[in-house]
Amino acid sequence: MNISRRQLLAMTGATATLAATLKAQAAAKASAATGLKEAYKDDFLIGAALSATIIKQQDPKLMALVNKEFNSITPENCMKWGELYNENGSWKWQDADAFVEFGSKHNLHMVGHTLGWHSQIPDSVFKNQDGNYISKAELEKKQKAHITTIVERYKGKLAAWDVVNEAVGDDNKMRDSHWYKIMGDDFLVNAFNLAHEVDPKAHLMYNDYNNERPEKRQATIDMIKRLQQRGTPIHGLGMQAHIGLQTNLQDFEDSILAYSALGLKIHLTELDIDVLPSVWNLPVAEISTRFEYKPERDPYTKGLPKKVETKLAKAYESLFKILIKHRDKVDRVTFWGVSDDASWLNDFPIKGRTNYPLLFDRQHAPKPAYFRLMDLKR
Ligand code: 9MR
């Protein structure tokens, strides 16, 4: 038989493609059989933030995916102060109730998010009609009513609360928020005490972004020590982990050790990995920051190049190796969303970009990063 060089090359190519297809099929089959939560059951909980839209739509395929892959859920927005009240000041429970109902029905670990934050809360909570601050006593009264009502409502259903969010600023000093200006450290101490009094079994956490970085870590440790000296019931430390491909992952290992030395359990609370070009030299998750859209700042509208996909997968793998190594200290790893199409990073810090930060793509299929994480447990 006379086979030309071209035919031979084509055949070799076909064999390689076939091998790749078989490998992908085998991987898909393995993931179909188990799922992340099963693979990591001896290490830590695997969570996802769910939006009110996901809960409302009840898309059967997406719901099946959530149930297969995750055993913990966090509400992306619906339990924030600004989402929980109607204009007239009455409570608006619909979305939060639907979230808790979903989690209870599927027996999922649920994290409340969040009882004290400077963001997504109207100015009117802190100010009189004349624009001046209300007194500390008045704010304490509002804080008490808010925290006791919501913690009581979901007592025994939510296993944990992000009690205070982002109290340390990007300058590594206490954030100059309305809360802090009026109440100082009492803002935090009261929040933890109130939640603990109402639900003594709930696991209470402090949650922040960039707090794996050495300077912010130190500021956070100083703050936690002050709280602990006052007997504040704080049980866990949340590192949001909104990171990028360039993030120094060693900082996570150092932080896990440093925070757990304070007697706190470690949670990665909002993990995602931004693959788009950074438009600032200090990537912060402070949500008031915005930049102008330019096509060069949105390079992957037609798909993620293989090279970047591989970098993303490697970054997830490296981070999880650290987390697995410290599984005795790490309680939970929660992704900030389920799939790329619905990630907040498509709109932050520039609206309308195409980002790829999560483990599931726009068709909700597992990405190479997902298989790397599954492979770590084989
Ligand atoms: O993902 C959330 C997005 O939908 C909201 O618009 C945004 C503003 O409130 O908050 C996002 O979630 C934030 C989380 O609650 C706290 N840490 C930073 C997250 C990303 O901004």
mmCIF file with all atom_site columns, C-alpha atoms in Angstrom, residues 66-200:
data_model
loop_
_atom_site.group_PDB
_atom_site.id
_atom_site.type_symbol
_atom_site.label_atom_id
_atom_site.label_alt_id
_atom_site.label_comp_id
_atom_site.label_asym_id
_atom_site.label_entity_id
_atom_site.label_seq_id
_atom_site.pdbx_PDB_ins_code
_atom_site.Cartn_x
_atom_site.Cartn_y
_atom_site.Cartn_z
_atom_site.occupancy
_atom_site.B_iso_or_equiv
_atom_site.pdbx_formal_charge
_atom_site.auth_seq_id
_atom_site.auth_comp_id
_atom_site.auth_asym_id
_atom_site.auth_atom_id
_atom_site.pdbx_PDB_model_num
ATOM 1   C CA . VAL A 1 66  ? -25.436 22.932 41.846 1.00 0.00 ? 66  VAL A CA 1
ATOM 2   C CA . ASN A 1 67  ? -26.600 19.878 43.737 1.00 0.00 ? 67  ASN A CA 1
ATOM 3   C CA . LYS A 1 68  ? -23.970 17.620 42.257 1.00 0.00 ? 68  LYS A CA 1
ATOM 4   C CA . GLU A 1 69  ? -20.976 19.908 42.699 1.00 0.00 ? 69  GLU A CA 1
ATOM 5   C CA . PHE A 1 70  ? -21.617 21.987 45.824 1.00 0.00 ? 70  PHE A CA 1
ATOM 6   C CA . ASN A 1 71  ? -22.609 21.303 49.421 1.00 0.00 ? 71  ASN A CA 1
ATOM 7   C CA . SER A 1 72  ? -22.623 24.899 50.649 1.00 0.00 ? 72  SER A CA 1
ATOM 8   C CA . ILE A 1 73  ? -24.348 27.996 49.288 1.00 0.00 ? 73  ILE A CA 1
ATOM 9   C CA . THR A 1 74  ? -24.108 31.734 49.959 1.00 0.00 ? 74  THR A CA 1
ATOM 10  C CA . PRO A 1 75  ? -26.671 34.292 48.742 1.00 0.00 ? 75  PRO A CA 1
ATOM 11  C CA . GLU A 1 76  ? -24.865 36.621 46.323 1.00 0.00 ? 76  GLU A CA 1
ATOM 12  C CA . ASN A 1 77  ? -26.961 39.684 47.177 1.00 0.00 ? 77  ASN A CA 1
ATOM 13  C CA . CYS A 1 78  ? -30.370 39.015 48.689 1.00 0.00 ? 78  CYS A CA 1
ATOM 14  C CA . MET A 1 79  ? -29.376 39.138 52.374 1.00 0.00 ? 79  MET A CA 1
ATOM 15  C CA . LYS A 1 80  ? -27.578 42.471 52.172 1.00 0.00 ? 80  LYS A CA 1
ATOM 16  C CA . TRP A 1 81  ? -29.116 45.380 54.071 1.00 0.00 ? 81  TRP A CA 1
ATOM 17  C CA . GLY A 1 82  ? -30.084 47.286 50.918 1.00 0.00 ? 82  GLY A CA 1
ATOM 18  C CA . GLU A 1 83  ? -31.958 44.259 49.540 1.00 0.00 ? 83  GLU A CA 1
ATOM 19  C CA . LEU A 1 84  ? -33.949 43.446 52.669 1.00 0.00 ? 84  LEU A CA 1
ATOM 20  C CA . TYR A 1 85  ? -36.182 46.498 53.036 1.00 0.00 ? 85  TYR A CA 1
ATOM 21  C CA . ASN A 1 86  ? -38.940 48.086 50.983 1.00 0.00 ? 86  ASN A CA 1
ATOM 22  C CA . GLU A 1 87  ? -38.965 51.852 50.416 1.00 0.00 ? 87  GLU A CA 1
ATOM 23  C CA . ASN A 1 88  ? -41.329 52.300 53.347 1.00 0.00 ? 88  ASN A CA 1
ATOM 24  C CA . GLY A 1 89  ? -38.928 50.515 55.689 1.00 0.00 ? 89  GLY A CA 1
ATOM 25  C CA . SER A 1 90  ? -40.851 47.246 55.906 1.00 0.00 ? 90  SER A CA 1
ATOM 26  C CA . TRP A 1 91  ? -38.964 43.969 55.493 1.00 0.00 ? 91  TRP A CA 1
ATOM 27  C CA . LYS A 1 92  ? -38.638 42.370 52.050 1.00 0.00 ? 92  LYS A CA 1
ATOM 28  C CA . TRP A 1 93  ? -38.046 38.676 52.646 1.00 0.00 ? 93  TRP A CA 1
ATOM 29  C CA . GLN A 1 94  ? -39.046 37.041 49.382 1.00 0.00 ? 94  GLN A CA 1
ATOM 30  C CA . ASP A 1 95  ? -35.622 36.362 47.846 1.00 0.00 ? 95  ASP A CA 1
ATOM 31  C CA . ALA A 1 96  ? -33.893 35.530 51.121 1.00 0.00 ? 96  ALA A CA 1
ATOM 32  C CA . ASP A 1 97  ? -36.695 33.132 52.061 1.00 0.00 ? 97  ASP A CA 1
ATOM 33  C CA . ALA A 1 98  ? -36.524 31.468 48.643 1.00 0.00 ? 98  ALA A CA 1
ATOM 34  C CA . PHE A 1 99  ? -32.765 31.017 49.081 1.00 0.00 ? 99  PHE A CA 1
ATOM 35  C CA . VAL A 1 100 ? -33.163 29.388 52.496 1.00 0.00 ? 100 VAL A CA 1
ATOM 36  C CA . GLU A 1 101 ? -36.005 27.222 51.254 1.00 0.00 ? 101 GLU A CA 1
ATOM 37  C CA . PHE A 1 102 ? -33.837 25.963 48.388 1.00 0.00 ? 102 PHE A CA 1
ATOM 38  C CA . GLY A 1 103 ? -30.912 25.202 50.705 1.00 0.00 ? 103 GLY A CA 1
ATOM 39  C CA . SER A 1 104 ? -33.124 23.460 53.269 1.00 0.00 ? 104 SER A CA 1
ATOM 40  C CA . LYS A 1 105 ? -34.837 21.367 50.627 1.00 0.00 ? 105 LYS A CA 1
ATOM 41  C CA . HIS A 1 106 ? -31.500 20.139 49.285 1.00 0.00 ? 106 HIS A CA 1
ATOM 42  C CA . ASN A 1 107 ? -29.874 19.833 52.665 1.00 0.00 ? 107 ASN A CA 1
ATOM 43  C CA . LEU A 1 108 ? -27.092 22.300 51.859 1.00 0.00 ? 108 LEU A CA 1
ATOM 44  C CA . HIS A 1 109 ? -24.830 24.093 54.311 1.00 0.00 ? 109 HIS A CA 1
ATOM 45  C CA . MET A 1 110 ? -25.855 27.763 54.133 1.00 0.00 ? 110 MET A CA 1
ATOM 46  C CA . VAL A 1 111 ? -23.882 30.904 54.880 1.00 0.00 ? 111 VAL A CA 1
ATOM 47  C CA . GLY A 1 112 ? -25.638 34.207 55.561 1.00 0.00 ? 112 GLY A CA 1
ATOM 48  C CA . HIS A 1 113 ? -24.076 37.215 53.819 1.00 0.00 ? 113 HIS A CA 1
ATOM 49  C CA . THR A 1 114 ? -23.771 39.791 55.359 1.00 0.00 ? 114 THR A CA 1
ATOM 50  C CA . LEU A 1 115 ? -24.827 41.530 58.587 1.00 0.00 ? 115 LEU A CA 1
ATOM 51  C CA . GLY A 1 116 ? -22.482 44.518 58.590 1.00 0.00 ? 116 GLY A CA 1
ATOM 52  C CA . TRP A 1 117 ? -21.062 46.109 55.458 1.00 0.00 ? 117 TRP A CA 1
ATOM 53  C CA . HIS A 1 118 ? -20.383 49.665 54.282 1.00 0.00 ? 118 HIS A CA 1
ATOM 54  C CA . SER A 1 119 ? -21.752 48.836 50.825 1.00 0.00 ? 119 SER A CA 1
ATOM 55  C CA . GLN A 1 120 ? -25.282 48.170 49.560 1.00 0.00 ? 120 GLN A CA 1
ATOM 56  C CA . ILE A 1 121 ? -26.826 50.029 52.462 1.00 0.00 ? 121 ILE A CA 1
ATOM 57  C CA . PRO A 1 122 ? -28.641 53.354 52.133 1.00 0.00 ? 122 PRO A CA 1
ATOM 58  C CA . ASP A 1 123 ? -27.152 56.528 53.603 1.00 0.00 ? 123 ASP A CA 1
ATOM 59  C CA . SER A 1 124 ? -30.425 57.080 55.412 1.00 0.00 ? 124 SER A CA 1
ATOM 60  C CA . VAL A 1 125 ? -29.441 54.344 57.863 1.00 0.00 ? 125 VAL A CA 1
ATOM 61  C CA . PHE A 1 126 ? -26.686 56.606 59.141 1.00 0.00 ? 126 PHE A CA 1
ATOM 62  C CA . LYS A 1 127 ? -27.930 60.123 58.518 1.00 0.00 ? 127 LYS A CA 1
ATOM 63  C CA . ASN A 1 128 ? -30.786 62.402 59.478 1.00 0.00 ? 128 ASN A CA 1
ATOM 64  C CA . GLN A 1 129 ? -32.819 64.216 56.875 1.00 0.00 ? 129 GLN A CA 1
ATOM 65  C CA . ASP A 1 130 ? -30.553 67.236 57.399 1.00 0.00 ? 130 ASP A CA 1
ATOM 66  C CA . GLY A 1 131 ? -27.591 65.086 56.313 1.00 0.00 ? 131 GLY A CA 1
ATOM 67  C CA . ASN A 1 132 ? -25.960 64.888 59.744 1.00 0.00 ? 132 ASN A CA 1
ATOM 68  C CA . TYR A 1 133 ? -24.974 61.643 61.387 1.00 0.00 ? 133 TYR A CA 1
ATOM 69  C CA . ILE A 1 134 ? -27.408 60.098 63.827 1.00 0.00 ? 134 ILE A CA 1
ATOM 70  C CA . SER A 1 135 ? -26.096 59.357 67.326 1.00 0.00 ? 135 SER A CA 1
ATOM 71  C CA . LYS A 1 136 ? -24.211 56.203 68.256 1.00 0.00 ? 136 LYS A CA 1
ATOM 72  C CA . ALA A 1 137 ? -27.132 55.081 70.419 1.00 0.00 ? 137 ALA A CA 1
ATOM 73  C CA . GLU A 1 138 ? -29.553 55.471 67.512 1.00 0.00 ? 138 GLU A CA 1
ATOM 74  C CA . LEU A 1 139 ? -27.342 53.490 65.142 1.00 0.00 ? 139 LEU A CA 1
ATOM 75  C CA . GLU A 1 140 ? -26.861 50.774 67.748 1.00 0.00 ? 140 GLU A CA 1
ATOM 76  C CA . LYS A 1 141 ? -30.634 50.474 67.996 1.00 0.00 ? 141 LYS A CA 1
ATOM 77  C CA . LYS A 1 142 ? -30.977 50.039 64.213 1.00 0.00 ? 142 LYS A CA 1
ATOM 78  C CA . GLN A 1 143 ? -28.111 47.540 64.129 1.00 0.00 ? 143 GLN A CA 1
ATOM 79  C CA . LYS A 1 144 ? -29.703 45.524 66.919 1.00 0.00 ? 144 LYS A CA 1
ATOM 80  C CA . ALA A 1 145 ? -33.117 45.443 65.254 1.00 0.00 ? 145 ALA A CA 1
ATOM 81  C CA . HIS A 1 146 ? -31.586 44.427 61.926 1.00 0.00 ? 146 HIS A CA 1
ATOM 82  C CA . ILE A 1 147 ? -29.273 41.693 63.162 1.00 0.00 ? 147 ILE A CA 1
ATOM 83  C CA . THR A 1 148 ? -31.586 40.124 65.719 1.00 0.00 ? 148 THR A CA 1
ATOM 84  C CA . THR A 1 149 ? -34.508 39.975 63.278 1.00 0.00 ? 149 THR A CA 1
ATOM 85  C CA . ILE A 1 150 ? -32.662 38.328 60.429 1.00 0.00 ? 150 ILE A CA 1
ATOM 86  C CA . VAL A 1 151 ? -30.546 35.956 62.525 1.00 0.00 ? 151 VAL A CA 1
ATOM 87  C CA . GLU A 1 152 ? -33.653 34.885 64.452 1.00 0.00 ? 152 GLU A CA 1
ATOM 88  C CA . ARG A 1 153 ? -35.615 34.294 61.240 1.00 0.00 ? 153 ARG A CA 1
ATOM 89  C CA . TYR A 1 154 ? -33.048 31.840 59.871 1.00 0.00 ? 154 TYR A CA 1
ATOM 90  C CA . LYS A 1 155 ? -31.792 30.441 63.162 1.00 0.00 ? 155 LYS A CA 1
ATOM 91  C CA . GLY A 1 156 ? -30.970 26.750 62.896 1.00 0.00 ? 156 GLY A CA 1
ATOM 92  C CA . LYS A 1 157 ? -31.078 26.959 59.091 1.00 0.00 ? 157 LYS A CA 1
ATOM 93  C CA . LEU A 1 158 ? -28.039 29.077 58.285 1.00 0.00 ? 158 LEU A CA 1
ATOM 94  C CA . ALA A 1 159 ? -24.979 27.350 59.703 1.00 0.00 ? 159 ALA A CA 1
ATOM 95  C CA . ALA A 1 160 ? -22.731 30.384 59.444 1.00 0.00 ? 160 ALA A CA 1
ATOM 96  C CA . TRP A 1 161 ? -22.759 34.143 58.979 1.00 0.00 ? 161 TRP A CA 1
ATOM 97  C CA . ASP A 1 162 ? -20.393 36.595 57.345 1.00 0.00 ? 162 ASP A CA 1
ATOM 98  C CA . VAL A 1 163 ? -20.992 38.935 60.253 1.00 0.00 ? 163 VAL A CA 1
ATOM 99  C CA . VAL A 1 164 ? -18.825 41.846 59.189 1.00 0.00 ? 164 VAL A CA 1
ATOM 100 C CA . ASN A 1 165 ? -17.518 42.471 55.718 1.00 0.00 ? 165 ASN A CA 1
ATOM 101 C CA . GLU A 1 166 ? -14.539 44.563 54.656 1.00 0.00 ? 166 GLU A CA 1
ATOM 102 C CA . ALA A 1 167 ? -13.913 46.660 57.763 1.00 0.00 ? 167 ALA A CA 1
ATOM 103 C CA . VAL A 1 168 ? -10.237 47.129 56.865 1.00 0.00 ? 168 VAL A CA 1
ATOM 104 C CA . GLY A 1 169 ? -9.597  49.643 54.093 1.00 0.00 ? 169 GLY A CA 1
ATOM 105 C CA . ASP A 1 170 ? -7.225  49.516 51.129 1.00 0.00 ? 170 ASP A CA 1
ATOM 106 C CA . ASP A 1 171 ? -4.837  51.731 53.112 1.00 0.00 ? 171 ASP A CA 1
ATOM 107 C CA . ASN A 1 172 ? -4.668  48.937 55.720 1.00 0.00 ? 172 ASN A CA 1
ATOM 108 C CA . LYS A 1 173 ? -6.275  51.118 58.360 1.00 0.00 ? 173 LYS A CA 1
ATOM 109 C CA . MET A 1 174 ? -9.793  50.607 59.673 1.00 0.00 ? 174 MET A CA 1
ATOM 110 C CA . ARG A 1 175 ? -12.129 51.592 56.833 1.00 0.00 ? 175 ARG A CA 1
ATOM 111 C CA . ASP A 1 176 ? -13.540 55.067 57.281 1.00 0.00 ? 176 ASP A CA 1
ATOM 112 C CA . SER A 1 177 ? -17.122 53.858 56.775 1.00 0.00 ? 177 SER A CA 1
ATOM 113 C CA . HIS A 1 178 ? -20.275 55.406 58.219 1.00 0.00 ? 178 HIS A CA 1
ATOM 114 C CA . TRP A 1 179 ? -20.440 52.434 60.555 1.00 0.00 ? 179 TRP A CA 1
ATOM 115 C CA . TYR A 1 180 ? -16.931 52.983 61.828 1.00 0.00 ? 180 TYR A CA 1
ATOM 116 C CA . LYS A 1 181 ? -17.149 56.747 62.054 1.00 0.00 ? 181 LYS A CA 1
ATOM 117 C CA . ILE A 1 182 ? -20.207 56.525 64.288 1.00 0.00 ? 182 ILE A CA 1
ATOM 118 C CA . MET A 1 183 ? -19.434 53.391 66.297 1.00 0.00 ? 183 MET A CA 1
ATOM 119 C CA . GLY A 1 184 ? -15.704 52.632 66.057 1.00 0.00 ? 184 GLY A CA 1
ATOM 120 C CA . ASP A 1 185 ? -14.771 49.037 66.968 1.00 0.00 ? 185 ASP A CA 1
ATOM 121 C CA . ASP A 1 186 ? -18.168 48.678 68.675 1.00 0.00 ? 186 ASP A CA 1
ATOM 122 C CA . PHE A 1 187 ? -19.584 48.309 65.171 1.00 0.00 ? 187 PHE A CA 1
ATOM 123 C CA . LEU A 1 188 ? -17.869 44.928 64.964 1.00 0.00 ? 188 LEU A CA 1
ATOM 124 C CA . VAL A 1 189 ? -18.074 43.886 68.605 1.00 0.00 ? 189 VAL A CA 1
ATOM 125 C CA . ASN A 1 190 ? -21.820 44.533 68.738 1.00 0.00 ? 190 ASN A CA 1
ATOM 126 C CA . ALA A 1 191 ? -22.473 42.766 65.438 1.00 0.00 ? 191 ALA A CA 1
ATOM 127 C CA . PHE A 1 192 ? -20.768 39.557 66.590 1.00 0.00 ? 192 PHE A CA 1
ATOM 128 C CA . ASN A 1 193 ? -22.312 39.708 70.071 1.00 0.00 ? 193 ASN A CA 1
ATOM 129 C CA . LEU A 1 194 ? -25.830 40.221 68.718 1.00 0.00 ? 194 LEU A CA 1
ATOM 130 C CA . ALA A 1 195 ? -25.570 37.371 66.213 1.00 0.00 ? 195 ALA A CA 1
ATOM 131 C CA . HIS A 1 196 ? -24.126 35.075 68.871 1.00 0.00 ? 196 HIS A CA 1
ATOM 132 C CA . GLU A 1 197 ? -26.809 35.895 71.438 1.00 0.00 ? 197 GLU A CA 1
ATOM 133 C CA . VAL A 1 198 ? -29.578 35.082 68.980 1.00 0.00 ? 198 VAL A CA 1
ATOM 134 C CA . ASP A 1 199 ? -27.996 31.971 67.461 1.00 0.00 ? 199 ASP A CA 1
ATOM 135 C CA . PRO A 1 200 ? -25.251 30.595 69.720 1.00 0.00 ? 200 PRO A CA 1
#
